[in-house]
Amino acid sequence: MIEQITDEIPLQQLQVSKRNVRTVEDFKRALADNLYYKRGQAVYTATRHDIYVALAHTVRDYLMERWHKTVETYFQTRPKFVYYLSAEYLPGQQITQNLLYSETTDLARQALAEWGLDLNDLIALEPEPGLGNGGLGRLAACFMDSMATLDIPAYSFGIRYEFGIFRQSFQDGWQEESPDEWLFYGNPWEFSQPDDMVEVCFGGHTEHHVDDQGRHRVRWIHGQTLLGEPCHMLVPGYGTGTVNLLRLWRARASREFDFELFDVGDYARAVEQKTASENISKVLYPNDNTPEGKELRLKQQYFFVACSLKMIVSRTLQFNRGLFELPDKAVVQLNDTHPVVAIPELMRLLMDEHGLSWDEAWDITRRTFAYTCHTLMPEALEKWPVSLFGKLLPRHLEIVYEINHRFLQEVRVRFPGDEERVRRMSIIEEWPEQVCMAHLAASCSFSINGVAKLQSSLLKEHTLRDFYEMWPEKFNNKTNGVTPRRWVRMANPRLSELITSKIGDGWLRDMDQLEALVPYADQADFRQVWRVVKRENKVALAAHIGKSVGVQVDPDSLYDAMVKRLHEYKRQLLKALHIITLYQRLKADPALDIVPRTFIFGAKAAAGYHIAKLIIKLINSLAEVINSDPALNDRLKVVFLPNFNVTLGERIYPAVDVSEQISMAGKEASGTGNMKFALNGALTVGTLDGANIEIRERVGKENFFLFGLTVPEVMAQKEAGYNPLDYYYGNPELKRAIDWIVSGDLGGDKALFQPLVDSLLHKDEYLLLADYASYVECQERVDEAYRDAASWTRMSILNAARCGHFSSDRTIRQYNEEIWRAPPLPVGL
Ligand code: F58
């Protein structure tokens, strides 16, 4: 790391100049300056993309002034910091957000219009950073936004993947993946900081010795060294001067390491190995809910954790009196198990690099970390083979063994004679020998939280039950939330304007204020405008669908959407069975009176998840058959929009009438799409799973379409020896739908979808057949309810009005009050 200069140059010499751009003229000048000085282009030679970059720099300059003020405040106040560690972030397009937060949207629009350019055309050029798979990564982005908005001193750390989540396209209905080259044209929002690179080591072995004060010390003689280069992105708060940072680490080959090979004259191999070490931050693993047990994945985890902790420790030393103050000055939130190797890494830093004893290091470590668990899927609990862990991180493995040894002693003291419990709780699993990251997290963190009430209870009762019995006080719930800025204000400007026209704009920083809309649900004229807004959004989405997949959809049909990762437990296949049933009913009785529906899907399947990919193919085949059947008279349409991501979500959520949240009860930890839909006035068709339960409690059971088995019922079915064939033979309509899948009518090879049918009939792990009848019946209630526009709109308004609770500001406030205790530090605008 290159020395900082603040000790040498008096701070007052480093005052930054204010740009003070407040008029369209100023903005145009700043834009031209940036185009000329930063981009190296003249107005005569610039491409549209050059102008986009100049625009991004102009907006960024605004935020830099605020960032500077924030840093000044932090340096002067030395507050307690929240450090959020997450392997994934899905922040969405930056330009729209940064224009909004810097209040420059109108200036930019006008300035560009004077140049004959349309702001929206430039916005469309920005690729979104797809540095995550799904809910977990998007939640991290909502949390950053809320932390800054609530003036919480915070840093978020992650990996600067060169390739984010793959781009999805369809070839003959099959998913195809192509690389997401989001950095191809550079990223105007990031500041790389090569002077702050830190060294990270892997491999090698350890040496134990006694130092000259007679203390037992360990040296890690590492095998490989590489560098982490930080890249910063600004995280502005809304309506405040606070601008926090997202620090993403990029792997660079260490020079020292190159020289060794260059010395022996093996130039080609030296360059090859350089590339190999830079591969660490090359690509995001595209798995959702099943960890990838690859060596490179563990390297990624340790890489970003080691870089981040080095910075946290050195900041603590710089700002405070010593490392003993760490737990009072820092709290590290672990976003699932992916960064959990931070625990042995902090122990190692404190003992081996800063000379603390085990007890001293342990006391600091166990008061520093808090852990969030985002799953209920047993297969999602990360485990690393001991051999792999020890090969890459020999010192950490020793530390984990020692933590485990001491921890199991504690268990034995608490539960004498209960060796079975000791075995269950061990951080190291036997046969095969694996390090269980969730156990490491649970035993070493001072807080363990789930992400919705039901999941938090199930963690206590099942997944982490032994840990709950040991430390009930560590367990807590923090129901997820989403940021109202991106998911209402930016995604749905029409609705936002309507809301603001009635209740003011306070809801953007205090979403509970949406409650003030409740009385409007009973006003016919308000319902009318609400409907107009929804319809305009539906028209806009119809235009996008037309452009994207070439299907014409009717904005007056009911839009029924299921957008989320493709996973069997989420049950996209149950939705498909419902569509097939409607199709068959219409074929059997062409005069049947149903509300015309447009089914909208968006979902990526992990590249190696064959059944999930087959489900995509099935839905696309279904779309082809249904969309081209003239006998249906356009009453059903099915569209699968490719490449579902944050930007596409922003188009879909505002335009939907029915939100499908149909996971098997007890599987979806929370869900956050459910919240985005409800806030935009969609009604939920859902099971009693994840946050659906809390949404239903808030919006009222009369404004929510409930179906399906509950968790105890699911368990009872499984215990009783669930047999899907009972449902198959017991329900002719269900049998007809399933049989049709392999009838050949779906086009192509008859046997193609046989694996889906086999898995339904012979296993049906997620009880689709058991829930089918209830689901179809529930959809009939939806059909009926949609016919009464007044009452539907009333329900829609009540959904939005009563979901203020699901703001990530509320979630973050709870994290801060109950876990972090980092006093907010307002930075004026
Ligand atoms: C999701 N998990 C949960 N994991 O499935 C969802 O219910 C919840 O709302 C959301 O977290 C936020 O709490 C999730 O998205 C992943 O994508 C992991 C990525 C890394 C590999 C393992 C899955």
PDB file of N, CA, C and O in Angstrom, residues 135-136 288-290 374-380 562 564-574 609 611-612 615 661-672 687 689-690 718 764-768 771:
ATOM      1  N   GLY A 135     -32.026 -12.620  -5.409  1.00  0.00           N
ATOM      2  CA  GLY A 135     -32.516 -11.882  -4.246  1.00  0.00           C
ATOM      3  C   GLY A 135     -31.441 -11.402  -3.286  1.00  0.00           C
ATOM      4  O   GLY A 135     -31.492 -10.270  -2.806  1.00  0.00           O
ATOM      5  N   LEU A 136     -30.478 -12.278  -3.039  1.00  0.00           N
ATOM      6  CA  LEU A 136     -29.459 -11.928  -2.047  1.00  0.00           C
ATOM      7  C   LEU A 136     -28.627 -10.731  -2.487  1.00  0.00           C
ATOM      8  O   LEU A 136     -28.337  -9.823  -1.703  1.00  0.00           O
ATOM      9  N   ASP A 288     -27.915 -20.281  -7.955  1.00  0.00           N
ATOM     10  CA  ASP A 288     -28.852 -19.695  -7.017  1.00  0.00           C
ATOM     11  C   ASP A 288     -29.307 -20.808  -6.090  1.00  0.00           C
ATOM     12  O   ASP A 288     -29.833 -21.810  -6.553  1.00  0.00           O
ATOM     13  N   ASN A 289     -29.059 -20.624  -4.818  1.00  0.00           N
ATOM     14  CA  ASN A 289     -29.493 -21.604  -3.821  1.00  0.00           C
ATOM     15  C   ASN A 289     -28.780 -22.943  -3.803  1.00  0.00           C
ATOM     16  O   ASN A 289     -29.183 -23.836  -3.073  1.00  0.00           O
ATOM     17  N   THR A 290     -27.755 -23.111  -4.611  1.00  0.00           N
ATOM     18  CA  THR A 290     -26.878 -24.279  -4.447  1.00  0.00           C
ATOM     19  C   THR A 290     -25.453 -23.797  -4.636  1.00  0.00           C
ATOM     20  O   THR A 290     -25.130 -23.223  -5.682  1.00  0.00           O
ATOM     21  N   HIS A 374     -29.848 -16.682   4.571  1.00  0.00           N
ATOM     22  CA  HIS A 374     -30.873 -16.386   3.560  1.00  0.00           C
ATOM     23  C   HIS A 374     -31.558 -17.622   3.003  1.00  0.00           C
ATOM     24  O   HIS A 374     -32.140 -17.555   1.926  1.00  0.00           O
ATOM     25  N   THR A 375     -31.456 -18.723   3.679  1.00  0.00           N
ATOM     26  CA  THR A 375     -31.984 -19.926   3.036  1.00  0.00           C
ATOM     27  C   THR A 375     -32.663 -20.854   4.023  1.00  0.00           C
ATOM     28  O   THR A 375     -32.508 -20.720   5.242  1.00  0.00           O
ATOM     29  N   LEU A 376     -33.403 -21.783   3.454  1.00  0.00           N
ATOM     30  CA  LEU A 376     -33.932 -22.908   4.226  1.00  0.00           C
ATOM     31  C   LEU A 376     -33.609 -24.197   3.488  1.00  0.00           C
ATOM     32  O   LEU A 376     -33.994 -25.280   3.920  1.00  0.00           O
ATOM     33  N   MET A 377     -32.917 -24.061   2.375  1.00  0.00           N
ATOM     34  CA  MET A 377     -32.599 -25.239   1.574  1.00  0.00           C
ATOM     35  C   MET A 377     -31.355 -25.897   2.170  1.00  0.00           C
ATOM     36  O   MET A 377     -30.296 -25.275   2.194  1.00  0.00           O
ATOM     37  N   PRO A 378     -31.471 -27.131   2.635  1.00  0.00           N
ATOM     38  CA  PRO A 378     -30.298 -27.759   3.245  1.00  0.00           C
ATOM     39  C   PRO A 378     -29.107 -27.783   2.298  1.00  0.00           C
ATOM     40  O   PRO A 378     -27.967 -27.591   2.707  1.00  0.00           O
ATOM     41  N   GLU A 379     -29.382 -27.957   0.996  1.00  0.00           N
ATOM     42  CA  GLU A 379     -28.260 -28.047   0.058  1.00  0.00           C
ATOM     43  C   GLU A 379     -27.577 -26.697  -0.167  1.00  0.00           C
ATOM     44  O   GLU A 379     -26.533 -26.623  -0.787  1.00  0.00           O
ATOM     45  N   ALA A 380     -28.199 -25.622   0.341  1.00  0.00           N
ATOM     46  CA  ALA A 380     -27.583 -24.307   0.143  1.00  0.00           C
ATOM     47  C   ALA A 380     -26.587 -23.991   1.260  1.00  0.00           C
ATOM     48  O   ALA A 380     -25.903 -22.977   1.209  1.00  0.00           O
ATOM     49  N   MET A 562     -44.640 -13.973 -13.206  1.00  0.00           N
ATOM     50  CA  MET A 562     -43.771 -14.729 -12.297  1.00  0.00           C
ATOM     51  C   MET A 562     -42.343 -14.453 -12.730  1.00  0.00           C
ATOM     52  O   MET A 562     -41.886 -14.980 -13.745  1.00  0.00           O
ATOM     53  N   LYS A 564     -38.410 -14.345 -11.301  1.00  0.00           N
ATOM     54  CA  LYS A 564     -37.489 -14.718 -10.231  1.00  0.00           C
ATOM     55  C   LYS A 564     -36.554 -15.765 -10.813  1.00  0.00           C
ATOM     56  O   LYS A 564     -36.758 -16.195 -11.946  1.00  0.00           O
ATOM     57  N   ARG A 565     -35.539 -16.187 -10.072  1.00  0.00           N
ATOM     58  CA  ARG A 565     -34.680 -17.247 -10.583  1.00  0.00           C
ATOM     59  C   ARG A 565     -35.500 -18.506 -10.831  1.00  0.00           C
ATOM     60  O   ARG A 565     -36.512 -18.747 -10.157  1.00  0.00           O
ATOM     61  N   LEU A 566     -35.040 -19.300 -11.792  1.00  0.00           N
ATOM     62  CA  LEU A 566     -35.735 -20.549 -12.030  1.00  0.00           C
ATOM     63  C   LEU A 566     -35.212 -21.621 -11.077  1.00  0.00           C
ATOM     64  O   LEU A 566     -34.018 -21.922 -11.071  1.00  0.00           O
ATOM     65  N   HIS A 567     -36.104 -22.099 -10.238  1.00  0.00           N
ATOM     66  CA  HIS A 567     -35.719 -23.152  -9.301  1.00  0.00           C
ATOM     67  C   HIS A 567     -36.946 -24.022  -9.064  1.00  0.00           C
ATOM     68  O   HIS A 567     -38.058 -23.504  -9.020  1.00  0.00           O
ATOM     69  N   GLU A 568     -36.728 -25.322  -8.920  1.00  0.00           N
ATOM     70  CA  GLU A 568     -37.893 -26.196  -8.734  1.00  0.00           C
ATOM     71  C   GLU A 568     -38.732 -25.801  -7.524  1.00  0.00           C
ATOM     72  O   GLU A 568     -39.962 -25.877  -7.572  1.00  0.00           O
ATOM     73  N   TYR A 569     -38.076 -25.372  -6.436  1.00  0.00           N
ATOM     74  CA  TYR A 569     -38.870 -25.070  -5.240  1.00  0.00           C
ATOM     75  C   TYR A 569     -39.773 -23.851  -5.441  1.00  0.00           C
ATOM     76  O   TYR A 569     -40.776 -23.679  -4.756  1.00  0.00           O
ATOM     77  N   LYS A 570     -39.410 -23.004  -6.392  1.00  0.00           N
ATOM     78  CA  LYS A 570     -40.239 -21.809  -6.643  1.00  0.00           C
ATOM     79  C   LYS A 570     -41.481 -22.165  -7.474  1.00  0.00           C
ATOM     80  O   LYS A 570     -42.421 -21.407  -7.550  1.00  0.00           O
ATOM     81  N   ARG A 571     -41.420 -23.290  -8.135  1.00  0.00           N
ATOM     82  CA  ARG A 571     -42.563 -23.910  -8.793  1.00  0.00           C
ATOM     83  C   ARG A 571     -43.102 -23.174 -10.029  1.00  0.00           C
ATOM     84  O   ARG A 571     -44.315 -23.055 -10.213  1.00  0.00           O
ATOM     85  N   GLN A 572     -42.202 -22.751 -10.900  1.00  0.00           N
ATOM     86  CA  GLN A 572     -42.653 -22.230 -12.195  1.00  0.00           C
ATOM     87  C   GLN A 572     -43.478 -23.286 -12.932  1.00  0.00           C
ATOM     88  O   GLN A 572     -44.384 -22.956 -13.689  1.00  0.00           O
ATOM     89  N   LEU A 573     -43.170 -24.567 -12.644  1.00  0.00           N
ATOM     90  CA  LEU A 573     -43.887 -25.651 -13.316  1.00  0.00           C
ATOM     91  C   LEU A 573     -45.363 -25.720 -12.878  1.00  0.00           C
ATOM     92  O   LEU A 573     -46.230 -26.119 -13.667  1.00  0.00           O
ATOM     93  N   LEU A 574     -45.629 -25.306 -11.669  1.00  0.00           N
ATOM     94  CA  LEU A 574     -47.028 -25.260 -11.210  1.00  0.00           C
ATOM     95  C   LEU A 574     -47.791 -24.188 -11.994  1.00  0.00           C
ATOM     96  O   LEU A 574     -48.942 -24.390 -12.409  1.00  0.00           O
ATOM     97  N   TYR A 609     -28.059 -26.527 -14.473  1.00  0.00           N
ATOM     98  CA  TYR A 609     -29.261 -27.039 -13.804  1.00  0.00           C
ATOM     99  C   TYR A 609     -30.244 -27.497 -14.895  1.00  0.00           C
ATOM    100  O   TYR A 609     -31.063 -26.726 -15.400  1.00  0.00           O
ATOM    101  N   ILE A 611     -32.847 -29.641 -15.227  1.00  0.00           N
ATOM    102  CA  ILE A 611     -34.309 -29.654 -15.086  1.00  0.00           C
ATOM    103  C   ILE A 611     -34.858 -28.223 -15.209  1.00  0.00           C
ATOM    104  O   ILE A 611     -35.879 -27.984 -15.851  1.00  0.00           O
ATOM    105  N   ALA A 612     -34.140 -27.277 -14.628  1.00  0.00           N
ATOM    106  CA  ALA A 612     -34.590 -25.881 -14.699  1.00  0.00           C
ATOM    107  C   ALA A 612     -34.587 -25.397 -16.143  1.00  0.00           C
ATOM    108  O   ALA A 612     -35.496 -24.677 -16.585  1.00  0.00           O
ATOM    109  N   ILE A 615     -37.533 -26.713 -17.924  1.00  0.00           N
ATOM    110  CA  ILE A 615     -38.766 -25.980 -17.590  1.00  0.00           C
ATOM    111  C   ILE A 615     -38.860 -24.710 -18.457  1.00  0.00           C
ATOM    112  O   ILE A 615     -39.940 -24.357 -18.951  1.00  0.00           O
ATOM    113  N   GLN A 661     -46.356 -15.820  -6.250  1.00  0.00           N
ATOM    114  CA  GLN A 661     -45.381 -16.121  -5.187  1.00  0.00           C
ATOM    115  C   GLN A 661     -45.748 -17.492  -4.634  1.00  0.00           C
ATOM    116  O   GLN A 661     -46.326 -17.629  -3.568  1.00  0.00           O
ATOM    117  N   ILE A 662     -45.421 -18.519  -5.405  1.00  0.00           N
ATOM    118  CA  ILE A 662     -46.075 -19.806  -5.225  1.00  0.00           C
ATOM    119  C   ILE A 662     -45.132 -20.934  -4.804  1.00  0.00           C
ATOM    120  O   ILE A 662     -45.407 -22.105  -5.063  1.00  0.00           O
ATOM    121  N   SER A 663     -44.040 -20.579  -4.127  1.00  0.00           N
ATOM    122  CA  SER A 663     -43.099 -21.591  -3.639  1.00  0.00           C
ATOM    123  C   SER A 663     -43.790 -22.552  -2.671  1.00  0.00           C
ATOM    124  O   SER A 663     -44.787 -22.191  -2.025  1.00  0.00           O
ATOM    125  N   MET A 664     -43.228 -23.739  -2.536  1.00  0.00           N
ATOM    126  CA  MET A 664     -43.759 -24.659  -1.527  1.00  0.00           C
ATOM    127  C   MET A 664     -43.482 -24.072  -0.136  1.00  0.00           C
ATOM    128  O   MET A 664     -42.363 -23.612   0.126  1.00  0.00           O
ATOM    129  N   ALA A 665     -44.478 -24.078   0.715  1.00  0.00           N
ATOM    130  CA  ALA A 665     -44.310 -23.465   2.041  1.00  0.00           C
ATOM    131  C   ALA A 665     -43.096 -24.063   2.749  1.00  0.00           C
ATOM    132  O   ALA A 665     -42.912 -25.278   2.771  1.00  0.00           O
ATOM    133  N   GLY A 666     -42.269 -23.155   3.295  1.00  0.00           N
ATOM    134  CA  GLY A 666     -41.094 -23.600   4.027  1.00  0.00           C
ATOM    135  C   GLY A 666     -39.826 -23.613   3.187  1.00  0.00           C
ATOM    136  O   GLY A 666     -38.790 -24.077   3.642  1.00  0.00           O
ATOM    137  N   LYS A 667     -39.903 -23.090   1.958  1.00  0.00           N
ATOM    138  CA  LYS A 667     -38.714 -23.113   1.111  1.00  0.00           C
ATOM    139  C   LYS A 667     -38.161 -21.742   0.751  1.00  0.00           C
ATOM    140  O   LYS A 667     -36.953 -21.565   0.647  1.00  0.00           O
ATOM    141  N   GLU A 668     -39.036 -20.769   0.515  1.00  0.00           N
ATOM    142  CA  GLU A 668     -38.551 -19.436   0.140  1.00  0.00           C
ATOM    143  C   GLU A 668     -38.259 -18.676   1.423  1.00  0.00           C
ATOM    144  O   GLU A 668     -39.171 -18.413   2.217  1.00  0.00           O
ATOM    145  N   ALA A 669     -36.995 -18.315   1.631  1.00  0.00           N
ATOM    146  CA  ALA A 669     -36.648 -17.677   2.889  1.00  0.00           C
ATOM    147  C   ALA A 669     -37.487 -16.416   3.119  1.00  0.00           C
ATOM    148  O   ALA A 669     -38.083 -16.228   4.181  1.00  0.00           O
ATOM    149  N   SER A 670     -37.527 -15.552   2.112  1.00  0.00           N
ATOM    150  CA  SER A 670     -38.350 -14.352   2.238  1.00  0.00           C
ATOM    151  C   SER A 670     -39.021 -14.028   0.915  1.00  0.00           C
ATOM    152  O   SER A 670     -40.235 -13.973   0.803  1.00  0.00           O
ATOM    153  N   GLY A 671     -38.182 -13.823  -0.112  1.00  0.00           N
ATOM    154  CA  GLY A 671     -38.683 -13.244  -1.351  1.00  0.00           C
ATOM    155  C   GLY A 671     -38.659 -11.733  -1.185  1.00  0.00           C
ATOM    156  O   GLY A 671     -38.856 -11.208  -0.066  1.00  0.00           O
ATOM    157  N   THR A 672     -38.351 -11.029  -2.245  1.00  0.00           N
ATOM    158  CA  THR A 672     -38.401  -9.568  -2.224  1.00  0.00           C
ATOM    159  C   THR A 672     -39.183  -9.068  -3.441  1.00  0.00           C
ATOM    160  O   THR A 672     -39.728  -7.961  -3.411  1.00  0.00           O
ATOM    161  N   THR A 687     -48.518 -18.674  -1.474  1.00  0.00           N
ATOM    162  CA  THR A 687     -48.586 -19.644  -0.381  1.00  0.00           C
ATOM    163  C   THR A 687     -48.196 -18.949   0.919  1.00  0.00           C
ATOM    164  O   THR A 687     -47.664 -17.825   0.897  1.00  0.00           O
ATOM    165  N   ASP A 689     -45.656 -18.683   2.703  1.00  0.00           N
ATOM    166  CA  ASP A 689     -44.213 -18.905   2.703  1.00  0.00           C
ATOM    167  C   ASP A 689     -43.484 -17.564   2.762  1.00  0.00           C
ATOM    168  O   ASP A 689     -43.990 -16.549   2.266  1.00  0.00           O
ATOM    169  N   GLY A 690     -42.300 -17.582   3.352  1.00  0.00           N
ATOM    170  CA  GLY A 690     -41.446 -16.394   3.379  1.00  0.00           C
ATOM    171  C   GLY A 690     -42.202 -15.158   3.831  1.00  0.00           C
ATOM    172  O   GLY A 690     -43.054 -15.205   4.728  1.00  0.00           O
ATOM    173  N   LYS A 718     -45.271 -35.208   3.953  1.00  0.00           N
ATOM    174  CA  LYS A 718     -44.005 -35.905   3.707  1.00  0.00           C
ATOM    175  C   LYS A 718     -43.858 -37.070   4.675  1.00  0.00           C
ATOM    176  O   LYS A 718     -43.399 -38.140   4.292  1.00  0.00           O
ATOM    177  N   ASP A 764     -41.860 -35.534  -7.032  1.00  0.00           N
ATOM    178  CA  ASP A 764     -42.570 -34.289  -6.718  1.00  0.00           C
ATOM    179  C   ASP A 764     -42.144 -33.726  -5.372  1.00  0.00           C
ATOM    180  O   ASP A 764     -42.954 -33.496  -4.471  1.00  0.00           O
ATOM    181  N   GLU A 765     -40.851 -33.486  -5.282  1.00  0.00           N
ATOM    182  CA  GLU A 765     -40.278 -33.041  -4.012  1.00  0.00           C
ATOM    183  C   GLU A 765     -40.977 -31.786  -3.476  1.00  0.00           C
ATOM    184  O   GLU A 765     -41.062 -31.583  -2.263  1.00  0.00           O
ATOM    185  N   TYR A 766     -41.459 -30.934  -4.368  1.00  0.00           N
ATOM    186  CA  TYR A 766     -42.023 -29.667  -3.897  1.00  0.00           C
ATOM    187  C   TYR A 766     -43.558 -29.639  -3.962  1.00  0.00           C
ATOM    188  O   TYR A 766     -44.176 -28.567  -4.003  1.00  0.00           O
ATOM    189  N   LEU A 767     -44.130 -30.822  -3.968  1.00  0.00           N
ATOM    190  CA  LEU A 767     -45.588 -30.982  -3.787  1.00  0.00           C
ATOM    191  C   LEU A 767     -46.458 -30.147  -4.738  1.00  0.00           C
ATOM    192  O   LEU A 767     -47.475 -29.573  -4.326  1.00  0.00           O
ATOM    193  N   LEU A 768     -46.065 -30.097  -5.992  1.00  0.00           N
ATOM    194  CA  LEU A 768     -46.873 -29.361  -6.972  1.00  0.00           C
ATOM    195  C   LEU A 768     -48.239 -30.017  -7.123  1.00  0.00           C
ATOM    196  O   LEU A 768     -49.270 -29.330  -7.206  1.00  0.00           O
ATOM    197  N   ASP A 771     -50.635 -29.316  -4.332  1.00  0.00           N
ATOM    198  CA  ASP A 771     -51.150 -27.935  -4.289  1.00  0.00           C
ATOM    199  C   ASP A 771     -51.920 -27.534  -5.543  1.00  0.00           C
ATOM    200  O   ASP A 771     -52.495 -26.435  -5.587  1.00  0.00           O
TER     201      ASP A 771
END
